[in-house]
Amino acid sequence: MTDKDIKDEIIDETIENGETVETLSEENEIDKLKTEVDDWKNSYLRKQAEFQNFTKRKEKEFDDLKAFASEKIIVKVLDIVDNLERAIAASSESKDFDSLVKGVELTLSQMKSTVASEGVEAIETEKASFDPHLHMAVAVEDSADHANDEVIAEFQKGYKMKGKVIRPSMVKVCKK
C-alpha cells in the first residue's frame, strides 16, 4: 500500500466518523508544531549549557594563565637571587669588600640583562625635553644652563616594557 492509499483510507475513515478532513489536518499541524517547538527548546537548552561550560572552561584557563604568567621571569630572578647569596657568602668568608662589590655589580648586570630580555628598557632623561607620558615632574627649577621644559636631573629611573611605560621617570624640570 502506498502513502497515497494510506492517506485516502484515513480521510475516508474520518469522513465516516463525521469529522472533517480540515480538522484532522489542523490537529496534525498543531502536533507537528508542538514537536518542533519542543525540539527547538531542547536544542536551545543544550546550546546554553554548552556555552556555560565553555565560559567556565575559559575562565579557568584564564585564571591558570594569570597564576602562572610570571613563572618564566621568576625562574630567571631566582638565578639572580642565587648569585647574590653566593656573593654575600663568598665576601663574608673572605671579609673582602671589593669582592662583594664585584659580585653585586655582576649580579646587577645579570638583572639588567634579564629584564632587557623581557622587553624592559630604561627611559632616557639626559638632555631630554619633559614628556608627561614618560616623566613625572617632582621638582621645578629655573636654570640658565638648561632650556625651558628640559629635564635637569633624574631622581628615579623610569622604564618601558615593550613600548608601554610601566614606571615614569621622576625628574626635576627647568621652568623659566
PDB file of C-alpha atoms in Angstrom:
ATOM      1  CA  MET A   1       0.000   0.000   0.000  1.00  0.00           C
ATOM      2  CA  THR A   2       1.388   3.397  -0.960  1.00  0.00           C
ATOM      3  CA  ASP A   3       1.374   6.576   1.091  1.00  0.00           C
ATOM      4  CA  LYS A   4      -1.402   7.969  -1.085  1.00  0.00           C
ATOM      5  CA  ASP A   5      -3.579   4.878  -0.431  1.00  0.00           C
ATOM      6  CA  ILE A   6      -2.995   5.185   3.336  1.00  0.00           C
ATOM      7  CA  LYS A   7      -3.857   8.879   3.252  1.00  0.00           C
ATOM      8  CA  ASP A   8      -7.041   8.233   1.283  1.00  0.00           C
ATOM      9  CA  GLU A   9      -8.057   5.490   3.725  1.00  0.00           C
ATOM     10  CA  ILE A  10      -7.543   7.842   6.734  1.00  0.00           C
ATOM     11  CA  ILE A  11      -9.608  10.527   5.014  1.00  0.00           C
ATOM     12  CA  ASP A  12     -12.418   8.033   4.273  1.00  0.00           C
ATOM     13  CA  GLU A  13     -12.470   6.848   7.917  1.00  0.00           C
ATOM     14  CA  THR A  14     -12.503  10.408   9.136  1.00  0.00           C
ATOM     15  CA  ILE A  15     -15.418  11.341   6.898  1.00  0.00           C
ATOM     16  CA  GLU A  16     -17.363   8.235   8.043  1.00  0.00           C
ATOM     17  CA  ASN A  17     -16.879   9.253  11.680  1.00  0.00           C
ATOM     18  CA  GLY A  18     -18.357  12.660  10.932  1.00  0.00           C
ATOM     19  CA  GLU A  19     -15.089  14.584  11.294  1.00  0.00           C
ATOM     20  CA  THR A  20     -13.887  16.841   8.577  1.00  0.00           C
ATOM     21  CA  VAL A  21     -10.578  16.409   6.844  1.00  0.00           C
ATOM     22  CA  GLU A  22      -9.772  20.018   7.666  1.00  0.00           C
ATOM     23  CA  THR A  23      -9.980  19.402  11.461  1.00  0.00           C
ATOM     24  CA  LEU A  24      -7.732  16.358  11.194  1.00  0.00           C
ATOM     25  CA  SER A  25      -5.083  18.195   9.211  1.00  0.00           C
ATOM     26  CA  GLU A  26      -5.158  21.158  11.674  1.00  0.00           C
ATOM     27  CA  GLU A  27      -4.610  18.796  14.616  1.00  0.00           C
ATOM     28  CA  ASN A  28      -1.728  17.133  12.783  1.00  0.00           C
ATOM     29  CA  GLU A  29      -0.228  20.556  12.051  1.00  0.00           C
ATOM     30  CA  ILE A  30      -0.556  21.602  15.716  1.00  0.00           C
ATOM     31  CA  ASP A  31       1.110  18.361  16.845  1.00  0.00           C
ATOM     32  CA  LYS A  32       3.926  18.907  14.363  1.00  0.00           C
ATOM     33  CA  LEU A  33       4.400  22.489  15.561  1.00  0.00           C
ATOM     34  CA  LYS A  34       4.414  21.412  19.209  1.00  0.00           C
ATOM     35  CA  THR A  35       7.031  18.774  18.420  1.00  0.00           C
ATOM     36  CA  GLU A  36       9.098  21.311  16.511  1.00  0.00           C
ATOM     37  CA  VAL A  37       8.880  23.837  19.379  1.00  0.00           C
ATOM     38  CA  ASP A  38       9.980  21.157  21.847  1.00  0.00           C
ATOM     39  CA  ASP A  39      12.918  20.246  19.581  1.00  0.00           C
ATOM     40  CA  TRP A  40      13.970  23.913  19.342  1.00  0.00           C
ATOM     41  CA  LYS A  41      13.601  24.363  23.093  1.00  0.00           C
ATOM     42  CA  ASN A  42      15.750  21.298  23.815  1.00  0.00           C
ATOM     43  CA  SER A  43      18.328  22.448  21.284  1.00  0.00           C
ATOM     44  CA  TYR A  44      18.402  25.910  22.877  1.00  0.00           C
ATOM     45  CA  LEU A  45      18.852  24.451  26.363  1.00  0.00           C
ATOM     46  CA  ARG A  46      21.710  22.204  25.135  1.00  0.00           C
ATOM     47  CA  LYS A  47      23.444  25.147  23.450  1.00  0.00           C
ATOM     48  CA  GLN A  48      23.006  27.280  26.552  1.00  0.00           C
ATOM     49  CA  ALA A  49      24.554  24.550  28.741  1.00  0.00           C
ATOM     50  CA  GLU A  50      27.418  24.097  26.264  1.00  0.00           C
ATOM     51  CA  PHE A  51      28.065  27.842  26.314  1.00  0.00           C
ATOM     52  CA  GLN A  52      28.074  27.936  30.124  1.00  0.00           C
ATOM     53  CA  ASN A  53      30.564  25.053  30.181  1.00  0.00           C
ATOM     54  CA  PHE A  54      32.707  26.822  27.576  1.00  0.00           C
ATOM     55  CA  THR A  55      32.645  30.042  29.613  1.00  0.00           C
ATOM     56  CA  LYS A  56      33.633  28.226  32.807  1.00  0.00           C
ATOM     57  CA  ARG A  57      36.436  26.395  30.990  1.00  0.00           C
ATOM     58  CA  LYS A  58      37.789  29.653  29.510  1.00  0.00           C
ATOM     59  CA  GLU A  59      37.617  31.404  32.907  1.00  0.00           C
ATOM     60  CA  LYS A  60      39.605  28.547  34.474  1.00  0.00           C
ATOM     61  CA  GLU A  61      42.182  28.689  31.668  1.00  0.00           C
ATOM     62  CA  PHE A  62      42.478  32.465  32.125  1.00  0.00           C
ATOM     63  CA  ASP A  63      42.880  32.106  35.910  1.00  0.00           C
ATOM     64  CA  ASP A  64      45.590  29.481  35.373  1.00  0.00           C
ATOM     65  CA  LEU A  65      47.315  31.738  32.853  1.00  0.00           C
ATOM     66  CA  LYS A  66      47.279  34.646  35.321  1.00  0.00           C
ATOM     67  CA  ALA A  67      48.516  32.461  38.156  1.00  0.00           C
ATOM     68  CA  PHE A  68      51.499  31.150  36.209  1.00  0.00           C
ATOM     69  CA  ALA A  69      52.204  34.054  33.835  1.00  0.00           C
ATOM     70  CA  SER A  70      55.153  35.246  35.890  1.00  0.00           C
ATOM     71  CA  GLU A  71      56.692  31.791  36.241  1.00  0.00           C
ATOM     72  CA  LYS A  72      59.251  32.298  33.450  1.00  0.00           C
ATOM     73  CA  ILE A  73      60.544  35.585  34.853  1.00  0.00           C
ATOM     74  CA  ILE A  74      60.533  34.274  38.436  1.00  0.00           C
ATOM     75  CA  VAL A  75      62.810  31.396  37.417  1.00  0.00           C
ATOM     76  CA  LYS A  76      65.234  33.945  35.919  1.00  0.00           C
ATOM     77  CA  VAL A  77      65.062  36.113  39.047  1.00  0.00           C
ATOM     78  CA  LEU A  78      65.771  33.078  41.239  1.00  0.00           C
ATOM     79  CA  ASP A  79      69.063  32.618  39.362  1.00  0.00           C
ATOM     80  CA  ILE A  80      69.919  36.204  40.272  1.00  0.00           C
ATOM     81  CA  VAL A  81      68.955  35.622  43.923  1.00  0.00           C
ATOM     82  CA  ASP A  82      71.275  32.599  43.960  1.00  0.00           C
ATOM     83  CA  ASN A  83      74.125  34.743  42.625  1.00  0.00           C
ATOM     84  CA  LEU A  84      73.518  37.416  45.282  1.00  0.00           C
ATOM     85  CA  GLU A  85      73.560  34.763  48.003  1.00  0.00           C
ATOM     86  CA  ARG A  86      76.834  33.367  46.617  1.00  0.00           C
ATOM     87  CA  ALA A  87      78.378  36.861  46.527  1.00  0.00           C
ATOM     88  CA  ILE A  88      77.382  37.518  50.144  1.00  0.00           C
ATOM     89  CA  ALA A  89      78.625  34.112  51.289  1.00  0.00           C
ATOM     90  CA  ALA A  90      81.952  34.489  49.496  1.00  0.00           C
ATOM     91  CA  SER A  91      82.570  38.002  50.842  1.00  0.00           C
ATOM     92  CA  SER A  92      81.574  37.094  54.406  1.00  0.00           C
ATOM     93  CA  GLU A  93      84.109  34.251  54.392  1.00  0.00           C
ATOM     94  CA  SER A  94      86.927  36.330  52.967  1.00  0.00           C
ATOM     95  CA  LYS A  95      85.837  39.660  54.521  1.00  0.00           C
ATOM     96  CA  ASP A  96      86.763  41.219  51.196  1.00  0.00           C
ATOM     97  CA  PHE A  97      84.581  44.243  50.480  1.00  0.00           C
ATOM     98  CA  ASP A  98      85.918  44.581  46.926  1.00  0.00           C
ATOM     99  CA  SER A  99      84.805  41.054  46.023  1.00  0.00           C
ATOM    100  CA  LEU A 100      81.335  41.801  47.419  1.00  0.00           C
ATOM    101  CA  VAL A 101      81.072  44.918  45.270  1.00  0.00           C
ATOM    102  CA  LYS A 102      82.320  42.980  42.228  1.00  0.00           C
ATOM    103  CA  GLY A 103      79.750  40.199  42.872  1.00  0.00           C
ATOM    104  CA  VAL A 104      76.913  42.701  43.274  1.00  0.00           C
ATOM    105  CA  GLU A 105      77.964  44.518  40.073  1.00  0.00           C
ATOM    106  CA  LEU A 106      77.956  41.223  38.142  1.00  0.00           C
ATOM    107  CA  THR A 107      74.540  40.353  39.594  1.00  0.00           C
ATOM    108  CA  LEU A 108      73.170  43.797  38.704  1.00  0.00           C
ATOM    109  CA  SER A 109      74.425  43.280  35.164  1.00  0.00           C
ATOM    110  CA  GLN A 110      72.675  39.907  35.068  1.00  0.00           C
ATOM    111  CA  MET A 111      69.454  41.505  36.365  1.00  0.00           C
ATOM    112  CA  LYS A 112      69.574  44.241  33.718  1.00  0.00           C
ATOM    113  CA  SER A 113      70.143  41.616  31.037  1.00  0.00           C
ATOM    114  CA  THR A 114      67.206  39.553  32.345  1.00  0.00           C
ATOM    115  CA  VAL A 115      64.746  42.451  32.323  1.00  0.00           C
ATOM    116  CA  ALA A 116      66.016  43.553  28.897  1.00  0.00           C
ATOM    117  CA  SER A 117      65.286  40.054  27.564  1.00  0.00           C
ATOM    118  CA  GLU A 118      61.687  40.561  28.747  1.00  0.00           C
ATOM    119  CA  GLY A 119      61.375  43.788  26.742  1.00  0.00           C
ATOM    120  CA  VAL A 120      62.098  46.238  29.578  1.00  0.00           C
ATOM    121  CA  GLU A 121      64.183  49.312  28.773  1.00  0.00           C
ATOM    122  CA  ALA A 122      65.134  52.415  30.748  1.00  0.00           C
ATOM    123  CA  ILE A 123      63.632  55.765  29.747  1.00  0.00           C
ATOM    124  CA  GLU A 124      66.363  58.172  28.706  1.00  0.00           C
ATOM    125  CA  THR A 125      66.243  61.503  30.529  1.00  0.00           C
ATOM    126  CA  GLU A 126      69.658  63.051  29.862  1.00  0.00           C
ATOM    127  CA  LYS A 127      69.158  66.290  27.883  1.00  0.00           C
ATOM    128  CA  ALA A 128      65.566  65.239  27.157  1.00  0.00           C
ATOM    129  CA  SER A 129      62.563  67.528  26.949  1.00  0.00           C
ATOM    130  CA  PHE A 130      59.932  66.919  29.589  1.00  0.00           C
ATOM    131  CA  ASP A 131      57.284  64.496  28.315  1.00  0.00           C
ATOM    132  CA  PRO A 132      54.369  63.885  30.720  1.00  0.00           C
ATOM    133  CA  HIS A 133      53.893  60.437  29.182  1.00  0.00           C
ATOM    134  CA  LEU A 134      57.435  59.411  30.130  1.00  0.00           C
ATOM    135  CA  HIS A 135      58.325  61.644  33.074  1.00  0.00           C
ATOM    136  CA  MET A 136      56.841  62.645  36.410  1.00  0.00           C
ATOM    137  CA  ALA A 137      57.983  66.121  37.420  1.00  0.00           C
ATOM    138  CA  VAL A 138      58.587  66.165  41.169  1.00  0.00           C
ATOM    139  CA  ALA A 139      60.518  69.442  41.199  1.00  0.00           C
ATOM    140  CA  VAL A 140      60.994  72.508  39.027  1.00  0.00           C
ATOM    141  CA  GLU A 141      63.871  74.940  38.948  1.00  0.00           C
ATOM    142  CA  ASP A 142      64.923  77.943  36.904  1.00  0.00           C
ATOM    143  CA  SER A 143      68.295  77.200  35.346  1.00  0.00           C
ATOM    144  CA  ALA A 144      70.353  79.285  32.948  1.00  0.00           C
ATOM    145  CA  ASP A 145      72.190  76.139  31.807  1.00  0.00           C
ATOM    146  CA  HIS A 146      69.038  74.388  30.570  1.00  0.00           C
ATOM    147  CA  ALA A 147      66.249  75.173  28.118  1.00  0.00           C
ATOM    148  CA  ASN A 148      62.660  75.604  29.267  1.00  0.00           C
ATOM    149  CA  ASP A 149      60.977  72.189  29.901  1.00  0.00           C
ATOM    150  CA  GLU A 150      64.335  70.381  29.766  1.00  0.00           C
ATOM    151  CA  VAL A 151      64.991  67.652  32.325  1.00  0.00           C
ATOM    152  CA  ILE A 152      67.644  68.866  34.774  1.00  0.00           C
ATOM    153  CA  ALA A 153      68.005  65.801  37.000  1.00  0.00           C
ATOM    154  CA  GLU A 154      66.640  62.306  37.359  1.00  0.00           C
ATOM    155  CA  PHE A 155      65.668  61.153  40.863  1.00  0.00           C
ATOM    156  CA  GLN A 156      64.411  57.701  39.888  1.00  0.00           C
ATOM    157  CA  LYS A 157      64.766  55.813  36.613  1.00  0.00           C
ATOM    158  CA  GLY A 158      61.668  55.149  34.584  1.00  0.00           C
ATOM    159  CA  TYR A 159      61.056  52.044  32.493  1.00  0.00           C
ATOM    160  CA  LYS A 160      59.080  50.954  29.457  1.00  0.00           C
ATOM    161  CA  MET A 161      58.094  47.385  28.698  1.00  0.00           C
ATOM    162  CA  LYS A 162      57.569  46.588  25.044  1.00  0.00           C
ATOM    163  CA  GLY A 163      56.833  50.268  24.354  1.00  0.00           C
ATOM    164  CA  LYS A 164      54.434  50.812  27.292  1.00  0.00           C
ATOM    165  CA  VAL A 165      55.531  52.975  30.220  1.00  0.00           C
ATOM    166  CA  ILE A 166      55.429  50.803  33.341  1.00  0.00           C
ATOM    167  CA  ARG A 167      57.077  53.395  35.600  1.00  0.00           C
ATOM    168  CA  PRO A 168      57.658  57.033  34.630  1.00  0.00           C
ATOM    169  CA  SER A 169      60.981  58.711  35.436  1.00  0.00           C
ATOM    170  CA  MET A 170      60.895  61.033  38.466  1.00  0.00           C
ATOM    171  CA  VAL A 171      62.642  64.202  37.305  1.00  0.00           C
ATOM    172  CA  LYS A 172      63.435  67.839  38.046  1.00  0.00           C
ATOM    173  CA  VAL A 173      62.406  70.123  35.169  1.00  0.00           C
ATOM    174  CA  CYS A 174      63.625  73.571  34.148  1.00  0.00           C
ATOM    175  CA  LYS A 175      60.869  76.212  34.202  1.00  0.00           C
ATOM    176  CA  LYS A 176      61.624  79.768  33.225  1.00  0.00           C
TER     177      LYS A 176
END
